[in-house]
XYZ file of C-alpha atoms in Angstrom:
676
model
C 4.626 -10.598 -19.000
C 3.330 -7.121 -19.170
C 1.974 -6.214 -15.652
C -1.254 -4.919 -17.120
C -1.964 -8.511 -17.999
C -1.720 -9.966 -14.568
C -4.831 -10.407 -12.446
C -4.427 -11.256 -8.745
C -7.843 -12.452 -7.626
C -9.546 -14.237 -4.914
C -12.616 -16.406 -4.925
C -14.684 -15.892 -1.903
C -18.014 -17.379 -0.785
C -20.164 -19.041 1.773
C -19.593 -22.745 2.505
C -21.364 -24.850 -0.157
C -21.753 -22.019 -2.634
C -19.543 -23.997 -5.051
C -16.387 -22.049 -4.585
C -13.912 -24.967 -5.018
C -15.804 -26.466 -7.972
C -15.789 -23.168 -9.759
C -12.132 -22.885 -9.286
C -11.616 -26.428 -10.517
C -13.467 -25.544 -13.720
C -11.385 -22.336 -14.101
C -8.192 -24.519 -13.895
C -9.650 -27.027 -16.386
C -10.636 -24.383 -19.026
C -7.396 -22.608 -18.752
C -5.556 -25.833 -19.477
C -4.095 -26.135 -15.903
C -6.025 -29.471 -15.065
C -6.320 -32.004 -17.834
C -9.292 -33.596 -15.959
C -11.836 -32.159 -13.619
C -11.686 -33.059 -10.037
C -14.985 -33.103 -8.052
C -15.222 -31.941 -4.442
C -17.889 -34.500 -4.020
C -15.381 -37.271 -5.020
C -12.718 -35.748 -2.801
C -10.546 -35.021 -5.832
C -10.395 -31.168 -5.858
C -6.756 -29.944 -6.491
C -7.072 -26.803 -4.571
C -8.117 -28.509 -1.340
C -4.788 -30.362 -1.077
C -4.860 -30.914 2.906
C -6.133 -34.323 3.366
C -8.659 -32.942 5.969
C -10.110 -30.469 3.559
C -10.946 -33.212 1.150
C -12.496 -35.299 4.051
C -14.610 -32.330 5.349
C -15.419 -30.863 1.821
C -14.328 -27.585 2.924
C -11.456 -25.193 1.970
C -9.187 -24.335 4.913
C -5.956 -22.951 3.637
C -5.886 -20.486 0.749
C -3.690 -22.151 -1.871
C -2.390 -19.780 -4.506
C -2.418 -21.095 -8.060
C -1.551 -19.580 -11.503
C -3.235 -20.155 -14.807
C -3.417 -18.327 -18.096
C -6.490 -17.122 -20.131
C -6.434 -15.064 -23.448
C -2.838 -13.816 -22.969
C -3.502 -12.927 -19.287
C -1.916 -14.397 -16.222
C -4.467 -15.126 -13.471
C -3.088 -15.727 -9.866
C -5.978 -17.300 -7.959
C -6.058 -17.339 -4.156
C -8.512 -19.686 -2.952
C -10.179 -18.418 0.268
C -12.011 -20.474 2.852
C -15.810 -20.021 3.474
C -15.918 -21.124 7.177
C -16.096 -18.432 9.742
C -13.367 -20.047 11.957
C -11.010 -19.300 9.232
C -11.684 -15.665 8.792
C -8.001 -14.886 9.376
C -7.237 -16.981 6.163
C -9.855 -14.692 4.381
C -8.441 -11.534 5.745
C -4.959 -12.532 4.753
C -5.897 -13.407 1.170
C -7.993 -10.162 0.768
C -4.945 -8.144 1.822
C -2.796 -9.095 -1.207
C -5.565 -9.333 -3.725
C -6.259 -6.663 -6.513
C -9.831 -8.162 -7.279
C -12.252 -10.807 -6.323
C -15.106 -13.137 -7.518
C -17.872 -13.598 -5.067
C -19.566 -16.781 -5.679
C -23.268 -16.704 -4.558
C -25.480 -19.659 -4.562
C -28.542 -19.293 -6.844
C -30.728 -21.133 -4.365
C -29.586 -19.831 -0.946
C -28.667 -16.426 -2.135
C -26.564 -14.047 -0.003
C -25.788 -16.098 3.180
C -24.341 -14.657 6.486
C -20.755 -15.761 5.796
C -20.923 -14.109 2.314
C -21.916 -10.741 4.164
C -18.948 -11.294 6.674
C -16.465 -11.783 3.780
C -18.044 -8.850 1.798
C -17.455 -6.543 4.757
C -13.817 -7.626 5.100
C -13.366 -7.036 1.326
C -14.875 -3.477 1.758
C -12.300 -2.907 4.476
C -9.500 -3.602 2.084
C -11.320 -1.756 -0.906
C -11.178 -4.842 -3.100
C -13.126 -4.434 -6.456
C -15.478 -7.391 -7.098
C -17.602 -9.219 -9.521
C -20.280 -11.758 -8.733
C -20.924 -15.168 -10.086
C -24.281 -16.560 -9.276
C -23.782 -20.385 -9.216
C -25.829 -23.523 -8.999
C -28.490 -22.290 -11.418
C -29.193 -26.020 -12.162
C -30.346 -26.707 -8.477
C -33.931 -26.869 -7.299
C -35.207 -23.576 -6.104
C -32.641 -21.566 -8.099
C -34.014 -17.997 -8.753
C -31.468 -15.618 -10.366
C -33.719 -12.455 -10.225
C -34.387 -12.966 -6.578
C -30.629 -13.191 -5.861
C -30.002 -9.991 -7.803
C -32.430 -8.072 -5.560
C -30.873 -9.639 -2.445
C -27.410 -8.561 -3.669
C -28.569 -5.087 -4.205
C -30.380 -4.814 -0.767
C -27.677 -6.458 1.284
C -24.560 -4.901 -0.307
C -26.164 -1.525 -1.135
C -24.680 -1.488 -4.597
C -25.977 -1.360 -8.107
C -25.757 -4.871 -9.517
C -25.475 -5.099 -13.316
C -26.017 -8.629 -14.799
C -23.942 -9.028 -18.052
C -25.582 -12.504 -18.659
C -28.999 -13.903 -17.772
C -29.922 -17.582 -17.376
C -31.943 -19.384 -19.933
C -34.338 -21.484 -17.742
C -33.469 -22.549 -14.160
C -33.330 -25.802 -12.239
C -33.441 -28.820 -14.508
C -34.311 -26.566 -17.566
C -31.200 -24.437 -17.172
C -29.461 -24.756 -20.605
C -27.439 -21.624 -21.357
C -26.967 -17.897 -21.124
C -28.225 -14.656 -22.633
C -25.424 -12.216 -23.431
C -27.043 -8.982 -22.392
C -24.820 -6.594 -24.231
C -24.632 -8.362 -27.529
C -28.263 -9.793 -27.258
C -27.205 -13.226 -28.136
C -27.698 -16.883 -26.868
C -24.680 -18.812 -25.583
C -24.854 -22.572 -25.098
C -22.130 -25.005 -23.875
C -21.335 -28.355 -25.414
C -21.847 -31.106 -22.763
C -19.686 -33.751 -24.664
C -16.456 -31.810 -24.201
C -17.323 -30.600 -20.681
C -18.554 -27.246 -21.859
C -15.304 -26.366 -23.598
C -17.167 -25.527 -26.873
C -19.341 -22.480 -26.805
C -21.959 -21.802 -29.440
C -23.231 -18.227 -29.909
C -26.461 -17.876 -31.854
C -29.381 -15.366 -32.373
C -31.821 -15.125 -29.376
C -35.007 -17.032 -29.709
C -38.069 -14.784 -29.813
C -39.367 -15.775 -26.310
C -36.207 -14.334 -24.706
C -36.009 -11.130 -26.565
C -38.170 -8.953 -24.334
C -36.325 -9.833 -21.096
C -32.983 -9.417 -22.834
C -33.920 -6.054 -24.169
C -35.078 -4.777 -20.765
C -31.890 -5.826 -18.998
C -29.828 -4.443 -21.914
C -31.380 -1.052 -21.370
C -30.712 -1.236 -17.584
C -27.017 -2.151 -18.343
C -26.655 0.764 -20.642
C -28.456 3.076 -18.171
C -26.076 2.031 -15.365
C -22.976 2.505 -17.458
C -24.155 5.839 -19.045
C -24.379 7.429 -15.529
C -20.497 6.970 -15.486
C -19.621 8.091 -19.067
C -21.122 11.288 -20.777
C -20.243 9.901 -24.283
C -22.478 6.814 -23.790
C -25.142 9.040 -22.142
C -25.281 11.342 -25.262
C -25.356 8.270 -27.673
C -27.979 6.648 -25.553
C -30.332 9.680 -25.711
C -29.697 10.333 -29.289
C -30.647 6.748 -30.048
C -27.197 6.063 -31.719
C -25.297 2.678 -31.642
C -23.170 2.407 -28.554
C -19.555 1.117 -28.878
C -19.310 -2.025 -26.947
C -15.600 -1.533 -26.306
C -16.521 1.844 -24.465
C -19.198 0.054 -22.481
C -16.548 -2.441 -21.122
C -14.046 0.279 -20.532
C -16.569 2.265 -18.524
C -17.694 -0.784 -16.760
C -14.159 -1.730 -15.740
C -13.544 1.674 -14.327
C -16.752 1.665 -12.359
C -16.012 -1.860 -11.125
C -12.541 -0.785 -9.962
C -14.027 2.266 -8.259
C -16.610 -0.113 -6.587
C -19.617 1.986 -8.094
C -21.069 -0.914 -10.020
C -21.112 -4.754 -9.510
C -21.036 -6.735 -12.770
C -22.917 -10.093 -12.289
C -22.199 -13.373 -14.110
C -24.321 -16.498 -13.847
C -23.851 -20.193 -14.415
C -23.666 -23.680 -12.958
C -19.954 -24.827 -12.386
C -20.981 -28.456 -11.984
C -22.754 -28.551 -15.326
C -19.920 -26.610 -16.960
C -22.034 -23.734 -18.002
C -20.808 -20.052 -17.598
C -17.283 -20.438 -16.366
C -15.597 -19.155 -19.590
C -17.796 -16.082 -19.565
C -16.714 -15.533 -15.980
C -12.999 -15.942 -17.069
C -13.638 -13.144 -19.687
C -15.077 -11.086 -17.041
C -11.964 -11.549 -14.750
C -9.568 -10.376 -17.483
C -11.896 -7.618 -19.050
C -13.139 -6.110 -15.655
C -10.989 -6.806 -12.658
C -7.846 -4.612 -11.970
C -4.363 -5.407 -12.816
C -1.545 -4.404 -10.253
C -1.226 -1.107 -12.232
C -4.796 -0.039 -11.416
C -4.477 -0.304 -7.735
C -3.716 2.736 -5.650
C -0.251 2.865 -3.880
C 0.060 0.790 -0.740
C 0.818 2.543 2.504
C 4.105 1.590 4.236
C 6.301 2.916 7.055
C 9.866 4.003 6.391
C 11.622 2.193 9.322
C 14.692 4.501 9.450
C 12.688 7.878 9.285
C 9.620 6.434 11.086
C 7.126 8.185 8.662
C 4.357 6.890 6.364
C 5.379 6.474 2.686
C 3.425 5.260 -0.507
C 4.666 2.095 -2.055
C 4.473 2.711 -5.876
C 4.253 -0.185 -8.373
C 7.663 0.082 -9.805
C 9.464 -2.973 -11.545
C 12.738 -1.078 -11.185
C 12.220 0.055 -7.602
C 13.836 -1.465 -4.474
C 12.303 -4.976 -3.920
C 9.473 -5.189 -1.441
C 7.000 -8.086 -0.745
C 4.595 -9.294 1.888
C 4.458 -12.846 3.150
C 0.819 -13.612 3.222
C 0.877 -17.322 3.893
C 3.224 -20.080 5.013
C 2.844 -23.817 4.334
C 5.346 -26.340 5.766
C 6.520 -28.973 3.348
C 8.211 -32.063 4.685
C 11.023 -31.858 2.115
C 11.371 -28.208 1.296
C 10.527 -26.717 4.768
C 8.669 -23.368 4.836
C 6.907 -22.489 1.654
C 6.364 -18.702 1.900
C 3.645 -17.305 -0.449
C 4.512 -13.736 -1.186
C 2.869 -10.826 -3.065
C 5.633 -8.530 -4.726
C 4.570 -4.757 -4.616
C 7.959 -3.292 -5.918
C 11.117 -4.365 -7.630
C 12.251 -7.992 -8.280
C 13.347 -10.996 -6.180
C 15.965 -13.261 -7.511
C 16.909 -16.834 -6.472
C 20.148 -17.510 -4.681
C 20.250 -13.915 -3.126
C 19.984 -12.562 0.260
C 17.106 -10.354 1.540
C 16.003 -8.497 4.614
C 13.093 -9.602 6.705
C 12.228 -6.021 7.663
C 9.712 -7.067 10.355
C 12.053 -9.419 12.165
C 15.139 -7.151 11.361
C 16.975 -10.496 10.128
C 18.742 -11.367 6.921
C 17.314 -14.355 5.022
C 18.353 -16.199 1.827
C 16.216 -17.070 -1.111
C 17.137 -20.549 -1.981
C 14.309 -21.178 -4.668
C 11.470 -19.320 -6.249
C 8.484 -21.337 -7.610
C 5.080 -20.676 -8.984
C 2.314 -22.985 -7.910
C -0.066 -24.458 -10.651
C -2.659 -26.182 -8.320
C -0.328 -28.649 -6.654
C 2.404 -28.599 -9.321
C 5.287 -26.187 -8.835
C 7.123 -24.468 -11.645
C 10.832 -23.182 -10.911
C 11.434 -19.308 -11.570
C 14.571 -17.266 -11.632
C 12.858 -14.205 -10.642
C 9.567 -13.013 -9.236
C 8.572 -9.486 -10.321
C 6.527 -6.615 -9.215
C 2.771 -7.318 -9.177
C 3.231 -11.129 -9.077
C 2.501 -13.820 -6.553
C 4.725 -16.704 -5.945
C 6.523 -19.009 -3.429
C 9.894 -18.365 -1.820
C 11.774 -21.250 -0.411
C 14.677 -21.052 2.117
C 13.268 -18.517 4.809
C 14.065 -19.897 8.370
C 12.402 -17.381 10.761
C 9.646 -15.814 8.605
C 6.013 -15.547 9.779
C 2.830 -14.806 8.132
C 2.480 -10.949 7.730
C 6.300 -10.188 7.492
C 7.621 -7.709 5.019
C 10.778 -8.594 2.976
C 12.906 -6.235 0.999
C 16.490 -4.891 0.867
C 18.501 -3.505 3.760
C 19.153 -0.119 1.972
C 15.422 1.018 1.824
C 13.635 -0.633 4.750
C 9.834 -0.089 4.256
C 7.452 -1.940 6.466
C 4.066 -2.677 4.894
C 1.206 -2.320 7.336
C 0.869 -5.298 9.545
C -2.050 -7.757 9.218
C -4.056 -7.604 12.321
C -5.794 -10.777 13.374
C -8.610 -11.355 15.830
C -8.133 -12.807 19.197
C -8.339 -16.340 20.002
C -11.381 -17.182 22.317
C -11.109 -21.000 22.980
C -8.255 -23.026 24.524
C -7.564 -26.687 25.096
C -4.755 -28.380 27.039
C -2.643 -30.713 25.084
C -0.029 -33.276 26.452
C 2.011 -35.821 24.615
C 1.412 -39.552 25.146
C 4.974 -40.037 26.124
C 7.663 -37.801 27.447
C 9.852 -38.517 24.343
C 7.181 -36.874 22.189
C 7.325 -33.616 24.145
C 9.970 -31.882 22.024
C 8.355 -33.179 18.717
C 4.926 -31.770 19.961
C 6.408 -28.328 20.691
C 8.126 -28.291 17.312
C 4.872 -29.120 15.529
C 3.044 -26.475 17.510
C 5.775 -23.969 16.513
C 5.087 -24.879 12.775
C 1.421 -24.540 13.092
C 1.634 -21.080 14.766
C 4.087 -19.967 12.084
C 1.484 -20.967 9.460
C -1.486 -19.688 11.248
C -1.256 -16.414 13.264
C -4.727 -17.041 14.891
C -3.358 -20.176 16.490
C -1.461 -19.641 19.819
C 0.306 -22.092 22.218
C 2.074 -21.427 25.461
C 3.559 -23.568 28.314
C 2.132 -22.768 31.686
C 5.175 -21.840 33.759
C 3.768 -23.404 37.004
C 2.270 -26.632 35.849
C 4.366 -27.146 32.598
C 1.126 -27.738 30.729
C 0.826 -26.777 27.075
C -2.261 -24.917 26.147
C -3.525 -24.146 22.534
C -5.741 -21.471 21.533
C -7.760 -20.648 18.437
C -10.851 -19.113 16.775
C -13.471 -21.740 17.541
C -14.009 -25.549 17.955
C -13.650 -26.413 14.319
C -10.503 -24.472 14.070
C -8.939 -26.333 16.928
C -10.388 -29.627 15.745
C -8.664 -29.150 12.287
C -5.350 -28.262 14.088
C -5.598 -31.174 16.414
C -6.113 -33.562 13.488
C -3.271 -31.983 11.587
C -1.010 -32.688 14.571
C -1.986 -36.458 14.819
C -2.498 -37.368 11.149
C -0.120 -35.026 9.302
C 2.651 -34.428 11.722
C 2.356 -37.883 13.482
C 2.314 -36.519 16.886
C 0.543 -38.708 19.544
C -1.081 -36.418 21.995
C -4.123 -36.195 24.309
C -6.249 -33.200 24.154
C -8.471 -31.893 26.896
C -12.036 -30.310 26.760
C -12.260 -26.859 25.305
C -11.884 -24.045 27.689
C -13.124 -20.488 27.257
C -10.525 -17.672 27.220
C -11.660 -14.909 29.536
C -10.570 -11.437 29.983
C -10.604 -8.912 33.030
C -11.483 -5.331 33.271
C -12.472 -2.628 35.794
C -15.813 -0.761 36.419
C -14.741 2.406 38.254
C -12.057 5.020 37.991
C -9.388 5.259 40.629
C -6.061 6.923 41.297
C -3.404 5.329 43.562
C 0.276 6.023 44.723
C 2.666 3.342 45.691
C 6.197 3.726 47.097
C 8.793 0.894 46.648
C 11.943 0.694 48.742
C 14.495 -2.203 48.856
C 17.996 -2.586 50.073
C 19.922 -4.859 47.529
C 23.587 -5.712 47.660
C 24.184 -2.697 49.936
C 22.544 -0.285 47.523
C 19.166 1.407 48.126
C 16.587 1.047 45.400
C 13.387 3.303 45.719
C 10.654 4.746 43.493
C 7.258 6.332 43.872
C 4.507 6.068 41.145
C 1.116 7.443 40.822
C -1.275 5.731 38.412
C -5.005 6.547 37.323
C -7.105 3.739 35.999
C -10.325 4.526 34.032
C -12.667 1.899 32.507
C -13.335 2.290 28.754
C -16.203 1.213 26.630
C -16.496 -2.266 25.087
C -13.874 -2.929 22.266
C -12.097 0.353 23.033
C -8.862 -1.630 23.886
C -6.191 -0.623 26.362
C -4.469 2.753 26.235
C -1.508 4.021 28.239
C -1.079 7.751 28.662
C 1.948 9.386 30.321
C 1.729 12.873 31.984
C 5.360 12.353 32.882
C 7.970 13.413 30.231
C 11.502 12.467 29.749
C 12.602 15.914 31.191
C 11.150 14.799 34.511
C 12.251 11.288 34.460
C 15.046 9.592 32.306
C 13.616 7.549 29.413
C 15.173 4.278 30.943
C 12.921 4.546 33.985
C 9.841 5.779 31.995
C 10.260 2.500 29.721
C 10.525 0.554 33.072
C 7.143 2.068 34.092
C 5.563 1.127 30.822
C 6.890 -2.274 31.140
C 5.492 -2.627 34.567
C 1.966 -1.624 33.289
C 2.216 -3.980 30.214
C 3.212 -6.912 32.419
C 0.378 -6.231 34.878
C -2.101 -5.944 31.949
C -1.103 -9.447 30.685
C -0.895 -11.079 34.094
C -4.544 -10.004 35.223
C -6.143 -8.724 38.362
C -7.765 -11.577 40.208
C -7.795 -14.511 37.899
C -4.642 -14.189 35.854
C -6.489 -13.219 32.587
C -5.457 -10.338 30.283
C -6.862 -7.003 31.381
C -8.696 -5.009 28.545
C -10.875 -1.908 27.961
C -9.116 0.456 30.284
C -6.948 3.542 30.330
C -3.905 3.763 32.418
C -2.479 7.166 33.007
C 1.045 7.669 34.525
C -0.007 10.858 36.685
C 3.343 11.684 38.453
C 6.478 10.073 39.837
C 9.092 11.023 42.466
C 12.658 10.828 41.345
C 15.791 10.580 43.314
C 18.877 10.072 41.158
C 20.863 8.393 43.908
C 18.181 5.625 44.728
C 16.361 5.425 41.411
C 16.604 2.332 39.411
C 14.589 0.561 36.590
C 14.008 -2.282 38.731
C 12.496 -0.130 41.427
C 10.189 1.821 38.997
C 9.013 -1.465 37.547
C 8.266 -2.940 40.912
C 6.519 0.270 42.142
C 4.351 0.387 38.910
C 3.341 -3.244 39.368
C 2.415 -2.787 43.081
C 0.469 0.369 42.177
C -1.455 -1.170 39.393
C -2.429 -4.285 41.446
C -3.570 -2.244 44.327
C -5.486 0.214 42.147
C -7.200 -2.515 40.118
C -8.335 -4.455 42.994
C -10.061 -1.354 44.483
C -11.480 -0.377 40.942
C -14.208 -3.057 41.222
C -12.743 -5.605 38.901
C -14.972 -7.657 36.574
C -14.532 -11.057 34.712
C -15.330 -10.839 31.043
C -16.340 -13.674 28.847
C -16.390 -13.972 24.994
C -19.853 -13.340 23.432
C -20.385 -14.875 19.964
C -22.488 -13.817 17.124
C -24.503 -16.993 16.048
C -26.137 -17.149 12.539
C -28.529 -20.152 12.348
C -30.406 -21.355 9.185
C -33.157 -23.957 9.860
C -36.456 -25.211 8.140
C -39.319 -23.007 9.393
C -40.968 -25.948 11.299
C -37.930 -26.059 13.728
C -37.441 -22.362 14.373
C -39.331 -22.420 17.738
C -37.385 -25.081 19.228
C -34.119 -23.461 17.946
C -34.942 -20.209 19.371
C -35.940 -21.632 22.859
C -32.625 -23.675 22.686
C -30.505 -20.610 22.145
C -32.347 -18.621 24.752
C -31.865 -21.476 27.359
C -28.125 -21.113 26.638
C -28.232 -17.429 27.711
C -28.606 -16.179 24.088
C -30.398 -13.103 22.908
C -32.283 -13.208 19.612
C -31.113 -10.163 17.417
C -33.445 -10.822 14.403
C -35.162 -13.458 12.348
C -36.162 -13.513 8.808
C -37.757 -16.138 6.462
C -36.095 -17.293 3.339
C -36.507 -19.802 0.591
C -33.978 -22.038 2.190
C -35.439 -21.779 5.624
C -35.637 -19.331 8.616
C -32.538 -17.317 9.384
C -31.976 -16.575 13.030
C -29.265 -14.270 14.289
C -28.419 -14.374 17.982
C -25.607 -13.417 20.460
C -24.711 -15.968 23.160
C -21.813 -16.661 25.594
C -19.249 -19.001 24.151
C -19.121 -21.089 27.307
C -22.742 -22.019 26.813
C -22.185 -22.909 23.185
C -20.061 -25.879 23.592
C -21.619 -29.038 21.972
C -24.233 -26.690 20.286
C -23.785 -28.272 16.794
C -24.849 -31.705 18.187
C -27.897 -30.115 19.917
C -28.866 -28.244 16.789
C -28.574 -31.332 14.646
C -30.692 -33.502 16.948
C -33.407 -30.915 17.354
C -33.681 -30.225 13.569
C -33.099 -33.750 12.203
C -29.796 -32.851 10.956
C -31.192 -30.004 8.707
C -30.049 -26.980 10.789
C -26.832 -25.193 10.021
C -25.054 -22.533 12.000
C -21.862 -20.465 11.941
C -20.467 -18.302 14.788
C -17.823 -15.645 15.153
C -16.477 -13.660 18.123
C -18.443 -10.407 18.695
C -17.130 -8.873 22.061
C -16.208 -9.490 25.665
C -18.957 -8.882 28.239
C -19.089 -9.240 32.088
C -19.672 -12.835 32.948
C -22.997 -13.520 34.510
C -22.492 -15.269 37.859
């Protein structure tokens, strides 16, 4: 298929905005699903993990392919829950465009804003689908205002709803000034286009003028025709709208109710008409490994093969299913490729394209496409694959730090190896999931992004991987830092096997502001000290940073400067410099007034207004600070920051104080000094 006919899109939204239902309808209308599965019945084909169907949420972003009006649409389904932001980030990284599903009742919710900011980071062009117009309290025009205010972008509705709530019956086509209705008997597959009834003509005309006005500011030809009162070519309007959408200057808005089968086909038209193809995307940045310089990766079907692994799912029979986005060249089955990130050769056994949960075998996967490669042994999410001759590393995906840990142990000693193997598989699939074995106690500790994240992984271990294990209570992952600047010199001297090893190192430590990370600066050059010894000093610093000051937690937000060294070529050794550095760092850090840092979370709470007082006092009693509060149709929205250690069990407390009607999401904000 011609690359200009490919659309790689994601569907992103807040929990319960109807994202999975919308995806189901898209698969139904494009002929991929012969019957519609409902999330409410636990039959949705995109949510293929058993847990997702039990919880009614989308956790893993499955990629599926469908076809609409001679266009191939690769859909990546992204999760709406904040504990799974890594999944969202990973999906956005490989998308060309996205559909943001917004609930017609709740409007723009906190999680939508989070995902929107992430999409801005990756410059992903978007269109919006205002869903659930059939629900009580739906108000399309209020949602449009909210989108414009919160996202600071000019929203352009291409369709308007006819009626709302129970009276929602069809759409007004703004550009063509027509009415569109959908036939309920064939699940909305048949669309009828008719003339607009008189009572809708005024509102349709006023939004038509707004649409032309918005588009005219991006095209002089339309502007001249508009002022001259001439008829405007609709093809030109769509071409201009497409350019402005790709440039993220305008935001086309579609409307409907997926559950009632209204408006999904018009959304599909919008996807193929307005969202970019792989040809419309600016070149990706990569690093030429051999020359260590930045290069542009150009969309070239005849270029060297290059792809990014953005997701891994383990299949019991096939092993690792690596979901890849191809940026250049072609990948053929039964050939060898290079994992450029891991510097290892891998073999492609099979290539498949996923249709919901049904695979289709392919011989090649070409530039611009998304598919699944089977056969890789050591691949991990975020790895770049290509050929050995032209090794270009695509920029790595950076994931947030895990902030919550639990101890896990197998029920029987014979399950120990099975548990470790299963943890290895989970960490290969999910880069925000970490596990480690405590060297002193032999205890296994797993870490993740939040309570729900670990809960889901724990259930996958027991139900899906059949590992019987006991899990401890959640523990907070702390960090350490310093509060004052200091300079120290340490000398190390030891006689080993009759040879003297000695080194003298001077280090300066300086505290940095929150979130500034850790920086190592060297005033010592390889002219003064051979590179192997300088590497040993760097190693000594890195090891000291990871092993902590007082409590054994990682040290963050400080600058370490290698001020000077003494070098005697007769007694110098890498071992001595590493040891001297470790002693110097430890001594300096202990005198630099160290401080224990705890994770502070952003908490977004939505509650009916009668409970807002109780909720605010509860969060304050947990050491939280209220940042803002606003009233909405769906209830009061409170934004606060609170230490994670005091938020364990908060979901139960919120449910009991709001009779089950309060909802909240939380995500990591920053590390702050722990209050004693």
